[in-house]
Short mmCIF file of C-alpha atoms in Angstrom, two decimals:
data_model
loop_
_atom_site.label_atom_id
_atom_site.label_comp_id
_atom_site.label_asym_id
_atom_site.label_seq_id
_atom_site.Cartn_x
_atom_site.Cartn_y
_atom_site.Cartn_z
CA MET A 1082 -4.11 -11.74 17.90
CA ASP A 1083 -0.36 -11.23 18.26
CA ARG A 1084 1.80 -8.19 16.98
CA GLU A 1085 2.42 -9.31 13.78
CA GLU A 1086 -1.21 -10.51 12.73
CA ARG A 1087 -2.23 -6.90 14.18
CA LEU A 1088 0.58 -5.21 11.66
CA GLU A 1089 -0.79 -7.40 8.83
CA LYS A 1090 -4.40 -6.60 9.28
CA ASN A 1091 -3.31 -2.84 9.47
CA GLN A 1092 -1.79 -3.11 6.20
CA GLU A 1093 -4.93 -5.15 4.56
CA LEU A 1094 -7.15 -2.56 5.70
CA PHE A 1095 -5.37 0.35 4.24
CA GLN A 1096 -4.98 -1.56 1.12
CA ARG A 1097 -8.70 -2.29 0.96
CA ALA A 1098 -9.42 1.66 1.52
CA ASN A 1099 -6.86 2.05 -1.44
CA ASP A 1100 -8.60 -0.35 -3.77
CA ARG A 1101 -11.78 1.34 -3.03
CA LEU A 1102 -10.78 4.72 -3.57
CA ALA A 1103 -9.26 3.64 -7.19
CA GLU A 1104 -12.74 2.23 -7.91
CA LEU A 1105 -14.11 5.47 -7.14
CA VAL A 1106 -11.88 7.54 -9.43
CA ALA A 1107 -11.23 5.08 -12.26
CA ASP A 1108 -13.94 6.85 -14.36
CA SER A 1109 -12.96 10.27 -13.45
CA VAL A 1110 -9.23 10.59 -13.43
CA SER A 1111 -6.62 9.71 -16.29
CA ARG A 1112 -5.17 6.50 -15.83
CA ASN A 1113 -1.67 8.71 -15.42
CA ALA A 1114 -2.78 11.19 -13.32
CA PRO A 1115 -1.36 11.07 -9.56
CA VAL A 1116 -3.97 9.84 -6.91
CA PRO A 1117 -3.27 10.40 -3.23
CA PHE A 1118 -3.74 6.95 -1.77
CA LEU A 1119 -2.89 6.11 1.83
CA CYS A 1120 0.46 4.89 2.83
CA GLU A 1121 -0.14 1.04 3.25
CA CYS A 1122 2.45 0.58 6.11
CA SER A 1123 1.62 -1.39 9.27
CA ASP A 1124 1.24 1.46 11.37
CA ASP A 1125 -2.74 2.00 12.40
CA GLU A 1126 -2.06 5.75 13.08
CA CYS A 1127 -0.27 6.76 10.02
CA LEU A 1128 -2.49 8.90 8.02
CA GLU A 1129 0.29 9.78 5.40
CA SER A 1130 -0.34 9.38 1.63
CA VAL A 1131 1.57 8.26 -1.24
CA SER A 1132 0.76 9.72 -4.39
CA LEU A 1133 0.98 7.64 -8.03
CA PRO A 1134 -0.65 7.14 -11.01
CA LEU A 1135 -3.92 4.81 -10.80
CA ALA A 1136 -2.65 2.79 -13.45
CA ARG A 1137 0.43 2.11 -11.56
CA TYR A 1138 -1.18 1.43 -8.20
CA GLU A 1139 -3.22 -1.02 -10.12
CA GLU A 1140 -0.30 -2.78 -11.89
CA LEU A 1141 1.85 -3.02 -8.29
CA HIS A 1142 -1.39 -4.99 -6.52
CA ARG A 1143 -2.29 -7.18 -9.40
CA GLY A 1144 -2.04 -10.50 -8.22
CA THR A 1145 0.55 -9.93 -5.61
CA ASP A 1146 0.97 -9.48 -2.13
CA ARG A 1147 2.27 -6.03 -2.07
CA TYR A 1148 1.74 -2.65 -0.53
CA VAL A 1149 3.21 0.90 -1.29
CA THR A 1150 4.41 2.62 1.82
CA LEU A 1151 6.64 5.82 2.54
CA PRO A 1152 10.54 4.85 3.08
CA GLY A 1153 11.35 3.85 6.53
CA HIS A 1154 7.56 3.24 7.58
CA LEU A 1155 6.65 0.26 9.96
CA MET A 1156 7.02 -3.02 7.89
CA ALA A 1157 5.88 -6.79 9.26
CA GLU A 1158 8.76 -8.95 10.21
CA ASN A 1159 8.02 -11.01 6.93
CA GLU A 1160 8.14 -8.24 4.70
CA ARG A 1161 11.01 -6.88 2.42
CA VAL A 1162 11.43 -3.82 0.10
CA VAL A 1163 11.20 -4.97 -3.57
CA GLU A 1164 10.97 -1.80 -5.34
CA ASP A 1165 12.15 2.09 -4.82
CA LEU A 1166 9.88 4.22 -6.72
CA ASP A 1167 11.62 7.71 -6.23
CA GLY A 1168 10.47 8.14 -2.59
CA LEU A 1169 7.81 5.29 -2.36
CA TRP A 1170 8.60 1.74 -1.24
CA VAL A 1171 6.98 -1.31 -2.64
CA THR A 1172 7.03 -4.06 0.00
CA GLU A 1173 5.89 -7.37 -0.16
CA LYS A 1174 5.16 -10.50 1.82
CA GLY A 1175 7.71 -13.37 1.61
#
């Protein structure tokens, strides 16, 4: 597996963990309450969190290849910032 494939696998792993977290808290938190999700950057050692409302997290990930990261965190070569959410970046493969 080359470096780019490894970086993309890292992001997918973090996103799957966040998707599972969203499922687990969906019935117990307000849709507008902030939830601490894992940063979905490519760095397999990153353990930082990004906080955003559950509804916004679901909206950002609906039918897209998007990731929510902290600004300046490691990105894959084919990735670009598509939205700046006041201290969070939304990145997209493309």
